[in-house]
Amino acid sequence: MAQTLNSYKMAEIMYKILEKKGELTLEDILAQFEISVPSAYNIQRALKAICERHPDECEVQYKNRKTTFKWIKQEQKEEQKQEQTQDNIAKIFDAQPANFEQTDQGFIKAKQ
């Protein structure tokens, strides 16, 4: 029971690291805590459970017997920033010229 609680606490730490880093693997868990492979698998299982409770924040991907944890919210924020930038660029290009005219003396004034 103590090992389970300890693994879960370590998984919570890895969850916070995942949020900052954006992606984690078993190797990251091993490097972070300098533990044995079986202990790292216990932490990985606990981290999977945490991700299952927060599907809008974390995603577990499996490829070639390798488990990767990905932080989803960060990707969504980057996509939203890109969309906002594209919208701003479109607004700039779609903007109508200001209602100004140049006077005989070279000054610019608003059209009336």
mmCIF file of the C-alpha atoms, coordinates in Angstrom:
data_MODEL
# 
_entry.id   MODEL 
# 
loop_
_atom_site.group_PDB 
_atom_site.id 
_atom_site.type_symbol 
_atom_site.label_atom_id 
_atom_site.label_alt_id 
_atom_site.label_comp_id 
_atom_site.label_asym_id 
_atom_site.label_entity_id 
_atom_site.label_seq_id 
_atom_site.pdbx_PDB_ins_code 
_atom_site.Cartn_x 
_atom_site.Cartn_y 
_atom_site.Cartn_z 
_atom_site.occupancy 
_atom_site.B_iso_or_equiv 
_atom_site.pdbx_formal_charge 
_atom_site.auth_seq_id 
_atom_site.auth_comp_id 
_atom_site.auth_asym_id 
_atom_site.auth_atom_id 
_atom_site.pdbx_PDB_model_num 
ATOM 1   C CA . MET A 1 1   ? 0.000   0.000  0.000   1.00 0.00 ? 1   MET A CA 1 
ATOM 2   C CA . ALA A 1 2   ? 2.821   2.412  0.830   1.00 0.00 ? 2   ALA A CA 1 
ATOM 3   C CA . GLN A 1 3   ? 4.425   1.744  -2.572  1.00 0.00 ? 3   GLN A CA 1 
ATOM 4   C CA . THR A 1 4   ? 1.120   2.556  -4.316  1.00 0.00 ? 4   THR A CA 1 
ATOM 5   C CA . LEU A 1 5   ? 0.788   5.867  -2.506  1.00 0.00 ? 5   LEU A CA 1 
ATOM 6   C CA . ASN A 1 6   ? 4.413   6.665  -3.208  1.00 0.00 ? 6   ASN A CA 1 
ATOM 7   C CA . SER A 1 7   ? 3.995   5.813  -6.915  1.00 0.00 ? 7   SER A CA 1 
ATOM 8   C CA . TYR A 1 8   ? 0.872   7.949  -7.071  1.00 0.00 ? 8   TYR A CA 1 
ATOM 9   C CA . LYS A 1 9   ? 2.650   10.936 -5.527  1.00 0.00 ? 9   LYS A CA 1 
ATOM 10  C CA . MET A 1 10  ? 5.470   10.510 -8.024  1.00 0.00 ? 10  MET A CA 1 
ATOM 11  C CA . ALA A 1 11  ? 2.897   10.305 -10.824 1.00 0.00 ? 11  ALA A CA 1 
ATOM 12  C CA . GLU A 1 12  ? 1.406   13.610 -9.656  1.00 0.00 ? 12  GLU A CA 1 
ATOM 13  C CA . ILE A 1 13  ? 4.876   15.156 -9.861  1.00 0.00 ? 13  ILE A CA 1 
ATOM 14  C CA . MET A 1 14  ? 5.293   13.748 -13.378 1.00 0.00 ? 14  MET A CA 1 
ATOM 15  C CA . TYR A 1 15  ? 1.874   15.162 -14.311 1.00 0.00 ? 15  TYR A CA 1 
ATOM 16  C CA . LYS A 1 16  ? 3.087   18.648 -13.393 1.00 0.00 ? 16  LYS A CA 1 
ATOM 17  C CA . ILE A 1 17  ? 6.281   18.059 -15.371 1.00 0.00 ? 17  ILE A CA 1 
ATOM 18  C CA . LEU A 1 18  ? 4.147   16.873 -18.299 1.00 0.00 ? 18  LEU A CA 1 
ATOM 19  C CA . GLU A 1 19  ? 2.241   20.151 -18.199 1.00 0.00 ? 19  GLU A CA 1 
ATOM 20  C CA . LYS A 1 20  ? 5.484   22.115 -18.493 1.00 0.00 ? 20  LYS A CA 1 
ATOM 21  C CA . LYS A 1 21  ? 7.310   19.828 -20.910 1.00 0.00 ? 21  LYS A CA 1 
ATOM 22  C CA . GLY A 1 22  ? 4.382   18.860 -23.157 1.00 0.00 ? 22  GLY A CA 1 
ATOM 23  C CA . GLU A 1 23  ? 5.420   15.219 -23.619 1.00 0.00 ? 23  GLU A CA 1 
ATOM 24  C CA . LEU A 1 24  ? 6.730   12.386 -21.421 1.00 0.00 ? 24  LEU A CA 1 
ATOM 25  C CA . THR A 1 25  ? 7.866   8.786  -21.823 1.00 0.00 ? 25  THR A CA 1 
ATOM 26  C CA . LEU A 1 26  ? 8.982   6.019  -19.486 1.00 0.00 ? 26  LEU A CA 1 
ATOM 27  C CA . GLU A 1 27  ? 12.570  7.165  -19.974 1.00 0.00 ? 27  GLU A CA 1 
ATOM 28  C CA . ASP A 1 28  ? 11.643  10.575 -18.551 1.00 0.00 ? 28  ASP A CA 1 
ATOM 29  C CA . ILE A 1 29  ? 10.195  8.911  -15.459 1.00 0.00 ? 29  ILE A CA 1 
ATOM 30  C CA . LEU A 1 30  ? 13.364  6.838  -15.026 1.00 0.00 ? 30  LEU A CA 1 
ATOM 31  C CA . ALA A 1 31  ? 15.581  9.902  -15.415 1.00 0.00 ? 31  ALA A CA 1 
ATOM 32  C CA . GLN A 1 32  ? 13.511  12.080 -13.078 1.00 0.00 ? 32  GLN A CA 1 
ATOM 33  C CA . PHE A 1 33  ? 13.551  9.727  -10.092 1.00 0.00 ? 33  PHE A CA 1 
ATOM 34  C CA . GLU A 1 34  ? 16.527  7.421  -10.824 1.00 0.00 ? 34  GLU A CA 1 
ATOM 35  C CA . ILE A 1 35  ? 14.467  4.351  -9.945  1.00 0.00 ? 35  ILE A CA 1 
ATOM 36  C CA . SER A 1 36  ? 14.167  0.771  -11.147 1.00 0.00 ? 36  SER A CA 1 
ATOM 37  C CA . VAL A 1 37  ? 12.201  -0.105 -14.262 1.00 0.00 ? 37  VAL A CA 1 
ATOM 38  C CA . PRO A 1 38  ? 9.404   -1.906 -12.335 1.00 0.00 ? 38  PRO A CA 1 
ATOM 39  C CA . SER A 1 39  ? 8.945   1.171  -10.121 1.00 0.00 ? 39  SER A CA 1 
ATOM 40  C CA . ALA A 1 40  ? 8.824   3.378  -13.217 1.00 0.00 ? 40  ALA A CA 1 
ATOM 41  C CA . TYR A 1 41  ? 6.093   1.149  -14.678 1.00 0.00 ? 41  TYR A CA 1 
ATOM 42  C CA . ASN A 1 42  ? 4.080   1.606  -11.460 1.00 0.00 ? 42  ASN A CA 1 
ATOM 43  C CA . ILE A 1 43  ? 4.410   5.378  -11.809 1.00 0.00 ? 43  ILE A CA 1 
ATOM 44  C CA . GLN A 1 44  ? 3.477   5.128  -15.482 1.00 0.00 ? 44  GLN A CA 1 
ATOM 45  C CA . ARG A 1 45  ? 0.313   3.188  -14.548 1.00 0.00 ? 45  ARG A CA 1 
ATOM 46  C CA . ALA A 1 46  ? -0.607  5.827  -11.974 1.00 0.00 ? 46  ALA A CA 1 
ATOM 47  C CA . LEU A 1 47  ? 0.055   8.594  -14.511 1.00 0.00 ? 47  LEU A CA 1 
ATOM 48  C CA . LYS A 1 48  ? -2.272  6.822  -16.975 1.00 0.00 ? 48  LYS A CA 1 
ATOM 49  C CA . ALA A 1 49  ? -4.986  6.849  -14.301 1.00 0.00 ? 49  ALA A CA 1 
ATOM 50  C CA . ILE A 1 50  ? -4.482  10.577 -13.730 1.00 0.00 ? 50  ILE A CA 1 
ATOM 51  C CA . CYS A 1 51  ? -4.668  11.246 -17.477 1.00 0.00 ? 51  CYS A CA 1 
ATOM 52  C CA . GLU A 1 52  ? -7.874  9.205  -17.741 1.00 0.00 ? 52  GLU A CA 1 
ATOM 53  C CA . ARG A 1 53  ? -9.442  11.506 -15.139 1.00 0.00 ? 53  ARG A CA 1 
ATOM 54  C CA . HIS A 1 54  ? -8.338  14.580 -17.130 1.00 0.00 ? 54  HIS A CA 1 
ATOM 55  C CA . PRO A 1 55  ? -8.947  13.654 -20.790 1.00 0.00 ? 55  PRO A CA 1 
ATOM 56  C CA . ASP A 1 56  ? -9.159  17.325 -21.818 1.00 0.00 ? 56  ASP A CA 1 
ATOM 57  C CA . GLU A 1 57  ? -5.618  17.972 -20.531 1.00 0.00 ? 57  GLU A CA 1 
ATOM 58  C CA . CYS A 1 58  ? -3.637  14.783 -21.072 1.00 0.00 ? 58  CYS A CA 1 
ATOM 59  C CA . GLU A 1 59  ? -3.561  12.082 -23.727 1.00 0.00 ? 59  GLU A CA 1 
ATOM 60  C CA . VAL A 1 60  ? -1.908  8.662  -23.613 1.00 0.00 ? 60  VAL A CA 1 
ATOM 61  C CA . GLN A 1 61  ? -0.551  7.428  -26.954 1.00 0.00 ? 61  GLN A CA 1 
ATOM 62  C CA . TYR A 1 62  ? 0.761   3.958  -27.738 1.00 0.00 ? 62  TYR A CA 1 
ATOM 63  C CA . LYS A 1 63  ? 3.154   3.313  -30.612 1.00 0.00 ? 63  LYS A CA 1 
ATOM 64  C CA . ASN A 1 64  ? 5.420   0.289  -31.109 1.00 0.00 ? 64  ASN A CA 1 
ATOM 65  C CA . ARG A 1 65  ? 5.099   -0.803 -27.473 1.00 0.00 ? 65  ARG A CA 1 
ATOM 66  C CA . LYS A 1 66  ? 6.063   2.694  -26.330 1.00 0.00 ? 66  LYS A CA 1 
ATOM 67  C CA . THR A 1 67  ? 3.737   4.789  -24.184 1.00 0.00 ? 67  THR A CA 1 
ATOM 68  C CA . THR A 1 68  ? 3.862   8.554  -24.613 1.00 0.00 ? 68  THR A CA 1 
ATOM 69  C CA . PHE A 1 69  ? 1.972   11.097 -22.534 1.00 0.00 ? 69  PHE A CA 1 
ATOM 70  C CA . LYS A 1 70  ? 1.034   14.319 -24.323 1.00 0.00 ? 70  LYS A CA 1 
ATOM 71  C CA . TRP A 1 71  ? -0.293  17.544 -22.834 1.00 0.00 ? 71  TRP A CA 1 
ATOM 72  C CA . ILE A 1 72  ? -3.289  18.605 -24.937 1.00 0.00 ? 72  ILE A CA 1 
ATOM 73  C CA . LYS A 1 73  ? -4.088  22.047 -23.517 1.00 0.00 ? 73  LYS A CA 1 
ATOM 74  C CA . GLN A 1 74  ? -0.726  23.421 -24.629 1.00 0.00 ? 74  GLN A CA 1 
ATOM 75  C CA . GLU A 1 75  ? -1.409  22.347 -28.221 1.00 0.00 ? 75  GLU A CA 1 
ATOM 76  C CA . GLN A 1 76  ? -4.860  23.926 -28.073 1.00 0.00 ? 76  GLN A CA 1 
ATOM 77  C CA . LYS A 1 77  ? -3.380  27.198 -26.814 1.00 0.00 ? 77  LYS A CA 1 
ATOM 78  C CA . GLU A 1 78  ? -0.853  27.221 -29.655 1.00 0.00 ? 78  GLU A CA 1 
ATOM 79  C CA . GLU A 1 79  ? -3.619  26.507 -32.188 1.00 0.00 ? 79  GLU A CA 1 
ATOM 80  C CA . GLN A 1 80  ? -5.725  29.318 -30.722 1.00 0.00 ? 80  GLN A CA 1 
ATOM 81  C CA . LYS A 1 81  ? -2.761  31.711 -30.954 1.00 0.00 ? 81  LYS A CA 1 
ATOM 82  C CA . GLN A 1 82  ? -2.223  30.739 -34.593 1.00 0.00 ? 82  GLN A CA 1 
ATOM 83  C CA . GLU A 1 83  ? -5.910  31.228 -35.391 1.00 0.00 ? 83  GLU A CA 1 
ATOM 84  C CA . GLN A 1 84  ? -5.910  34.606 -33.629 1.00 0.00 ? 84  GLN A CA 1 
ATOM 85  C CA . THR A 1 85  ? -2.816  35.689 -35.561 1.00 0.00 ? 85  THR A CA 1 
ATOM 86  C CA . GLN A 1 86  ? -4.402  34.607 -38.843 1.00 0.00 ? 86  GLN A CA 1 
ATOM 87  C CA . ASP A 1 87  ? -7.593  36.493 -37.949 1.00 0.00 ? 87  ASP A CA 1 
ATOM 88  C CA . ASN A 1 88  ? -5.577  39.623 -37.150 1.00 0.00 ? 88  ASN A CA 1 
ATOM 89  C CA . ILE A 1 89  ? -3.716  39.383 -40.461 1.00 0.00 ? 89  ILE A CA 1 
ATOM 90  C CA . ALA A 1 90  ? -7.003  38.942 -42.320 1.00 0.00 ? 90  ALA A CA 1 
ATOM 91  C CA . LYS A 1 91  ? -8.436  42.017 -40.573 1.00 0.00 ? 91  LYS A CA 1 
ATOM 92  C CA . ILE A 1 92  ? -5.410  44.063 -41.598 1.00 0.00 ? 92  ILE A CA 1 
ATOM 93  C CA . PHE A 1 93  ? -5.721  43.049 -45.245 1.00 0.00 ? 93  PHE A CA 1 
ATOM 94  C CA . ASP A 1 94  ? -9.493  43.528 -45.255 1.00 0.00 ? 94  ASP A CA 1 
ATOM 95  C CA . ALA A 1 95  ? -9.315  46.955 -43.622 1.00 0.00 ? 95  ALA A CA 1 
ATOM 96  C CA . GLN A 1 96  ? -10.668 49.833 -45.654 1.00 0.00 ? 96  GLN A CA 1 
ATOM 97  C CA . PRO A 1 97  ? -8.430  52.833 -46.186 1.00 0.00 ? 97  PRO A CA 1 
ATOM 98  C CA . ALA A 1 98  ? -8.995  55.640 -43.744 1.00 0.00 ? 98  ALA A CA 1 
ATOM 99  C CA . ASN A 1 99  ? -11.196 58.491 -44.787 1.00 0.00 ? 99  ASN A CA 1 
ATOM 100 C CA . PHE A 1 100 ? -8.388  61.052 -45.198 1.00 0.00 ? 100 PHE A CA 1 
ATOM 101 C CA . GLU A 1 101 ? -7.257  63.378 -47.934 1.00 0.00 ? 101 GLU A CA 1 
ATOM 102 C CA . GLN A 1 102 ? -4.152  65.427 -48.574 1.00 0.00 ? 102 GLN A CA 1 
ATOM 103 C CA . THR A 1 103 ? -4.483  69.215 -48.694 1.00 0.00 ? 103 THR A CA 1 
ATOM 104 C CA . ASP A 1 104 ? -2.741  71.527 -51.153 1.00 0.00 ? 104 ASP A CA 1 
ATOM 105 C CA . GLN A 1 105 ? -0.152  72.323 -48.486 1.00 0.00 ? 105 GLN A CA 1 
ATOM 106 C CA . GLY A 1 106 ? 0.725   68.619 -48.070 1.00 0.00 ? 106 GLY A CA 1 
ATOM 107 C CA . PHE A 1 107 ? -1.171  68.137 -44.825 1.00 0.00 ? 107 PHE A CA 1 
ATOM 108 C CA . ILE A 1 108 ? -3.477  65.212 -44.244 1.00 0.00 ? 108 ILE A CA 1 
ATOM 109 C CA . LYS A 1 109 ? -6.968  65.853 -42.912 1.00 0.00 ? 109 LYS A CA 1 
ATOM 110 C CA . ALA A 1 110 ? -10.138 63.869 -42.473 1.00 0.00 ? 110 ALA A CA 1 
ATOM 111 C CA . LYS A 1 111 ? -12.624 64.026 -45.332 1.00 0.00 ? 111 LYS A CA 1 
ATOM 112 C CA . GLN A 1 112 ? -15.829 65.795 -44.459 1.00 0.00 ? 112 GLN A CA 1 
# 
